[in-house]
Amino acid sequence: MLLDAYRRLPMFPLLALIPLTVDGISVLLGMLLRGFHGDPHVTFKLTIQMGLPSIAAVTEQTFMLGSVQVGSGIHAGSMLGVLLLLAAFLTVQAFLQGGYIGLLHDTAGGSGLSLERFAAYGRRFFGRFFLLNLLVMALLFLVGGIFTGVMGMPGVILFMLIFISVRIVFLYLEFTLVAEDCSIGEAFPRSLEAFRRRTSYTLPLVAVALVINVVAGLLINAMWMPFLFFVLLVAYDLTMAGLQLAFMEDYHSTRRQY
């Protein structure tokens, strides 16, 4: 399934061009606002992206937009600016996520792709994705803070393992939200049912996604060089675009079992 998705990807150039364009704009705006800088360090990014891929998920170099860090020394005025920037970022991200998953859904369903369809999906679903992102972010801060405060570093590790396990169980949450045009509350049990009806390809695709993100995170952060970063950005977005198409085709296979 994965190899077939990569063979089909050139037939749907928007699936590759959109993440490349979004990451390119994010890097350029980040460079204008914060400068282009980074520092080499070893890190493991045990994460799974579903929907619009972005190299921001595996890089810890904070010049890209969306990598907002809130520290204890931020005064009220700066905090307001951070929150406004975060709200704007989440709004744009929600629009892009809805549009991109819509195109993945159309591709797996045999429909043609267009920027008009992308924008239509983005307008239709950005509200739901905005609320979903807020919900996930709030849970991460709340539950992660409790685990860290009570157990320290072991709590951080335990929370990461629990979070990635829950992420896998609700693997197709975002896809369900778009494909079934349902509410967030309806998407949770329906995506859980899709995972229960998973195919023989589902978990291997998850394993591939985890390996790609761990390797990409190591390369991008440990071997920090500007030229290499842009090469890896292109390679990562193209690789993940094909993987997202494979995930969507796998999700469609689970729906055919209903």
Coordinates of C-alpha atoms in Angstrom, one line a residue:
M1 CA 0.0 0.0 0.0
L2 CA 2.8 2.5 0.9
L3 CA 4.7 1.9 -2.3
D4 CA 1.5 2.2 -4.3
A5 CA 0.8 5.6 -2.6
Y6 CA 4.3 6.8 -3.6
R7 CA 3.8 5.7 -7.1
R8 CA 0.5 7.6 -7.3
L9 CA 1.7 10.8 -5.6
P10 CA 3.1 12.4 -8.8
M11 CA -0.5 12.2 -10.2
F12 CA -1.7 14.5 -7.4
P13 CA 1.0 17.2 -7.1
L14 CA -1.1 19.4 -4.8
L15 CA -0.6 16.8 -2.0
A16 CA 3.2 17.6 -2.2
L17 CA 3.1 21.2 -3.2
I18 CA 0.8 22.4 -0.3
P19 CA 3.0 21.2 2.6
L20 CA 6.1 22.4 0.8
T21 CA 4.6 25.8 0.2
V22 CA 3.3 26.1 3.8
D23 CA 6.6 25.1 5.3
G24 CA 8.5 27.4 2.9
I25 CA 6.3 30.3 3.9
S26 CA 6.7 29.4 7.6
V27 CA 10.5 29.4 7.3
L28 CA 10.6 32.7 5.4
L29 CA 8.3 34.5 7.8
G30 CA 10.2 33.0 10.7
M31 CA 13.5 34.2 9.3
L32 CA 12.1 37.7 8.9
L33 CA 10.7 37.8 12.4
R34 CA 13.3 35.9 14.4
G35 CA 16.3 35.4 12.1
F36 CA 17.6 32.1 10.8
H37 CA 19.4 30.3 13.6
G38 CA 19.8 26.9 15.3
D39 CA 22.0 24.8 17.4
P40 CA 23.0 21.2 17.1
H41 CA 21.6 18.8 19.7
V42 CA 20.4 15.2 19.9
T43 CA 16.7 14.7 20.3
F44 CA 14.1 12.0 19.6
K45 CA 10.8 13.0 18.2
L46 CA 8.4 10.2 18.9
T47 CA 5.4 11.7 17.2
I48 CA 2.7 10.9 14.6
Q49 CA 1.3 13.5 12.2
M50 CA -2.1 12.9 10.6
G51 CA -3.1 15.3 7.9
L52 CA -0.9 18.2 6.7
P53 CA 2.7 17.2 7.2
S54 CA 5.2 19.8 8.4
I55 CA 8.8 19.7 9.3
A56 CA 8.0 21.8 12.4
A57 CA 6.8 18.6 14.0
V58 CA 10.3 17.2 14.2
T59 CA 12.5 20.3 14.5
E60 CA 13.3 22.0 17.7
Q61 CA 14.9 25.0 16.0
T62 CA 12.6 27.8 17.1
F63 CA 12.8 30.2 14.2
M64 CA 9.8 28.6 12.4
L65 CA 6.3 30.0 13.0
G66 CA 4.3 28.0 15.4
S67 CA 7.3 27.2 17.7
V68 CA 6.1 29.6 20.4
Q69 CA 7.7 29.0 23.7
V70 CA 6.2 30.4 26.9
G71 CA 8.6 31.0 29.7
S72 CA 8.2 32.2 33.3
G73 CA 9.8 35.6 32.6
I74 CA 7.2 36.8 30.1
H75 CA 5.3 39.9 31.2
A76 CA 1.6 40.5 30.7
G77 CA 2.0 42.5 27.5
S78 CA 4.2 39.9 25.9
M79 CA 1.9 37.1 27.0
L80 CA -1.0 38.8 25.3
G81 CA 1.0 39.0 22.1
V82 CA 2.0 35.3 22.4
L83 CA -1.6 34.3 22.9
L84 CA -2.8 36.4 19.9
L85 CA 0.0 34.9 17.7
L86 CA -0.9 31.4 18.9
A87 CA -4.6 32.0 18.2
A88 CA -3.8 33.2 14.7
F89 CA -1.5 30.3 14.1
L90 CA -4.1 27.7 15.3
T91 CA -6.7 29.4 13.0
V92 CA -4.5 29.1 9.9
Q93 CA -3.4 25.6 10.9
A94 CA -7.0 24.5 11.3
F95 CA -7.9 25.8 7.9
L96 CA -5.0 24.2 6.2
Q97 CA -5.6 20.9 8.1
G98 CA -9.2 20.7 7.0
G99 CA -8.3 21.5 3.4
Y100 CA -5.5 19.1 3.2
I101 CA -7.3 16.1 4.7
G102 CA -10.2 16.9 2.4
L103 CA -7.9 16.6 -0.6
L104 CA -6.5 13.3 0.8
H105 CA -10.1 12.1 1.1
D106 CA -10.9 13.1 -2.5
T107 CA -7.8 11.4 -3.7
A108 CA -8.5 8.1 -2.0
G109 CA -12.1 8.3 -3.2
G110 CA -11.1 8.8 -6.8
S111 CA -12.0 12.5 -7.2
G112 CA -10.0 15.2 -8.8
L113 CA -8.1 17.8 -6.8
S114 CA -8.1 21.6 -7.0
L115 CA -7.2 24.6 -4.9
E116 CA -11.0 25.4 -4.9
R117 CA -11.7 22.1 -3.3
F118 CA -8.9 22.7 -0.8
A119 CA -10.3 26.1 0.2
A120 CA -13.9 24.7 0.4
Y121 CA -12.8 22.0 2.8
G122 CA -10.7 24.4 4.8
R123 CA -13.7 26.8 5.3
R124 CA -16.0 24.0 6.2
F125 CA -13.8 22.3 8.8
F126 CA -11.5 25.0 10.3
G127 CA -13.9 25.7 13.2
R128 CA -13.9 22.0 14.2
F129 CA -10.2 21.6 13.8
F130 CA -9.6 24.8 15.8
L131 CA -11.6 23.5 18.7
L132 CA -10.0 20.1 18.5
N133 CA -6.5 21.7 18.6
L134 CA -7.5 23.7 21.6
L135 CA -8.8 20.6 23.3
V136 CA -5.7 18.6 22.7
M137 CA -3.4 21.5 23.7
A138 CA -5.3 21.9 27.0
L139 CA -5.1 18.2 27.8
L140 CA -1.4 18.2 27.0
F141 CA -0.7 21.1 29.3
L142 CA -3.0 19.9 32.1
V143 CA -2.2 16.1 32.1
G144 CA 1.4 16.6 31.1
G145 CA 1.8 19.2 33.9
I146 CA 0.4 16.8 36.5
F147 CA 2.6 13.9 35.4
T148 CA 5.7 16.2 35.4
G149 CA 4.9 17.9 38.7
V150 CA 4.2 14.6 40.6
M151 CA 6.9 12.3 39.1
G152 CA 9.4 14.6 37.4
M153 CA 11.4 13.2 34.5
P154 CA 9.9 9.7 34.9
G155 CA 6.5 11.3 34.6
V156 CA 7.5 13.1 31.4
I157 CA 8.5 9.7 29.9
L158 CA 5.4 7.9 31.1
F159 CA 3.2 10.7 29.8
M160 CA 4.9 10.6 26.4
L161 CA 4.3 6.8 26.2
I162 CA 0.6 7.2 27.2
F163 CA 0.1 10.0 24.8
I164 CA 1.6 8.1 21.8
S165 CA -0.5 5.1 22.7
V166 CA -3.7 7.2 22.8
R167 CA -2.6 8.9 19.5
I168 CA -2.4 5.5 17.9
V169 CA -5.7 4.3 19.2
F170 CA -7.4 7.4 17.8
L171 CA -5.2 7.4 14.7
Y172 CA -8.0 8.3 12.3
L173 CA -9.7 11.0 14.4
E174 CA -8.9 13.8 12.0
F175 CA -9.7 11.7 8.9
T176 CA -13.0 10.7 10.5
L177 CA -13.9 14.3 11.2
V178 CA -13.7 15.2 7.5
A179 CA -14.7 12.0 5.8
E180 CA -17.8 11.6 7.9
D181 CA -18.5 15.3 8.3
C182 CA -19.3 14.8 11.9
S183 CA -18.9 16.7 15.2
I184 CA -15.8 16.3 17.4
G185 CA -17.8 14.3 19.9
E186 CA -19.0 11.9 17.2
A187 CA -15.5 11.6 15.7
F188 CA -13.9 10.1 18.7
P189 CA -16.0 6.9 18.9
R190 CA -16.2 6.6 15.1
S191 CA -12.4 6.9 14.8
L192 CA -12.0 4.3 17.5
E193 CA -14.2 1.9 15.5
A194 CA -12.1 2.6 12.4
F195 CA -9.0 1.6 14.4
R196 CA -10.7 -1.6 15.7
R197 CA -11.4 -2.5 12.1
R198 CA -7.8 -1.7 11.1
T199 CA -6.3 -3.5 8.2
S200 CA -3.0 -5.5 8.1
Y201 CA -1.3 -2.3 6.8
T202 CA -2.4 0.1 9.7
L203 CA 0.2 -0.7 12.3
P204 CA 3.1 -1.1 9.9
L205 CA 2.2 2.4 8.6
V206 CA 2.3 3.7 12.1
A207 CA 5.7 2.1 12.6
V208 CA 7.0 3.7 9.4
A209 CA 5.7 7.1 10.6
L210 CA 7.4 6.8 14.0
V211 CA 10.7 5.7 12.4
I212 CA 10.6 8.5 9.9
N213 CA 10.0 11.1 12.6
V214 CA 12.7 9.8 14.9
V215 CA 15.3 9.7 12.1
A216 CA 14.2 13.1 10.7
G217 CA 14.4 14.6 14.2
L218 CA 17.8 13.3 14.8
L219 CA 19.2 14.5 11.4
I220 CA 17.6 17.9 11.5
N221 CA 18.5 18.8 15.1
A222 CA 21.8 16.9 15.6
M223 CA 23.3 17.9 12.2
W224 CA 22.2 21.5 12.1
M225 CA 23.3 23.1 8.9
P226 CA 21.2 25.6 7.0
F227 CA 21.6 24.0 3.5
L228 CA 21.0 20.5 5.0
F229 CA 17.8 21.8 6.7
F230 CA 16.3 22.9 3.4
V231 CA 17.2 19.6 1.7
L232 CA 15.6 17.7 4.6
L233 CA 12.6 19.9 4.5
V234 CA 11.8 18.9 0.9
A235 CA 12.6 15.3 1.5
Y236 CA 10.5 15.1 4.7
D237 CA 7.4 16.8 3.2
L238 CA 7.5 14.6 0.1
T239 CA 8.0 11.5 2.2
M240 CA 5.2 12.4 4.6
A241 CA 2.8 13.4 1.8
G242 CA 3.0 9.9 0.3
L243 CA 2.6 8.4 3.8
Q244 CA -0.5 10.5 4.5
L245 CA -2.0 9.3 1.2
A246 CA -1.3 5.7 2.3
F247 CA -2.9 6.4 5.7
M248 CA -6.0 7.8 4.0
E249 CA -6.3 4.8 1.6
D250 CA -6.0 2.5 4.6
Y251 CA -8.7 4.5 6.4
H252 CA -11.0 4.1 3.4
S253 CA -10.4 0.4 3.5
T254 CA -11.6 0.3 7.1
R255 CA -14.8 2.2 6.1
R256 CA -15.6 -0.3 3.4
Q257 CA -15.8 -2.9 6.2
Y258 CA -18.8 -1.2 7.8

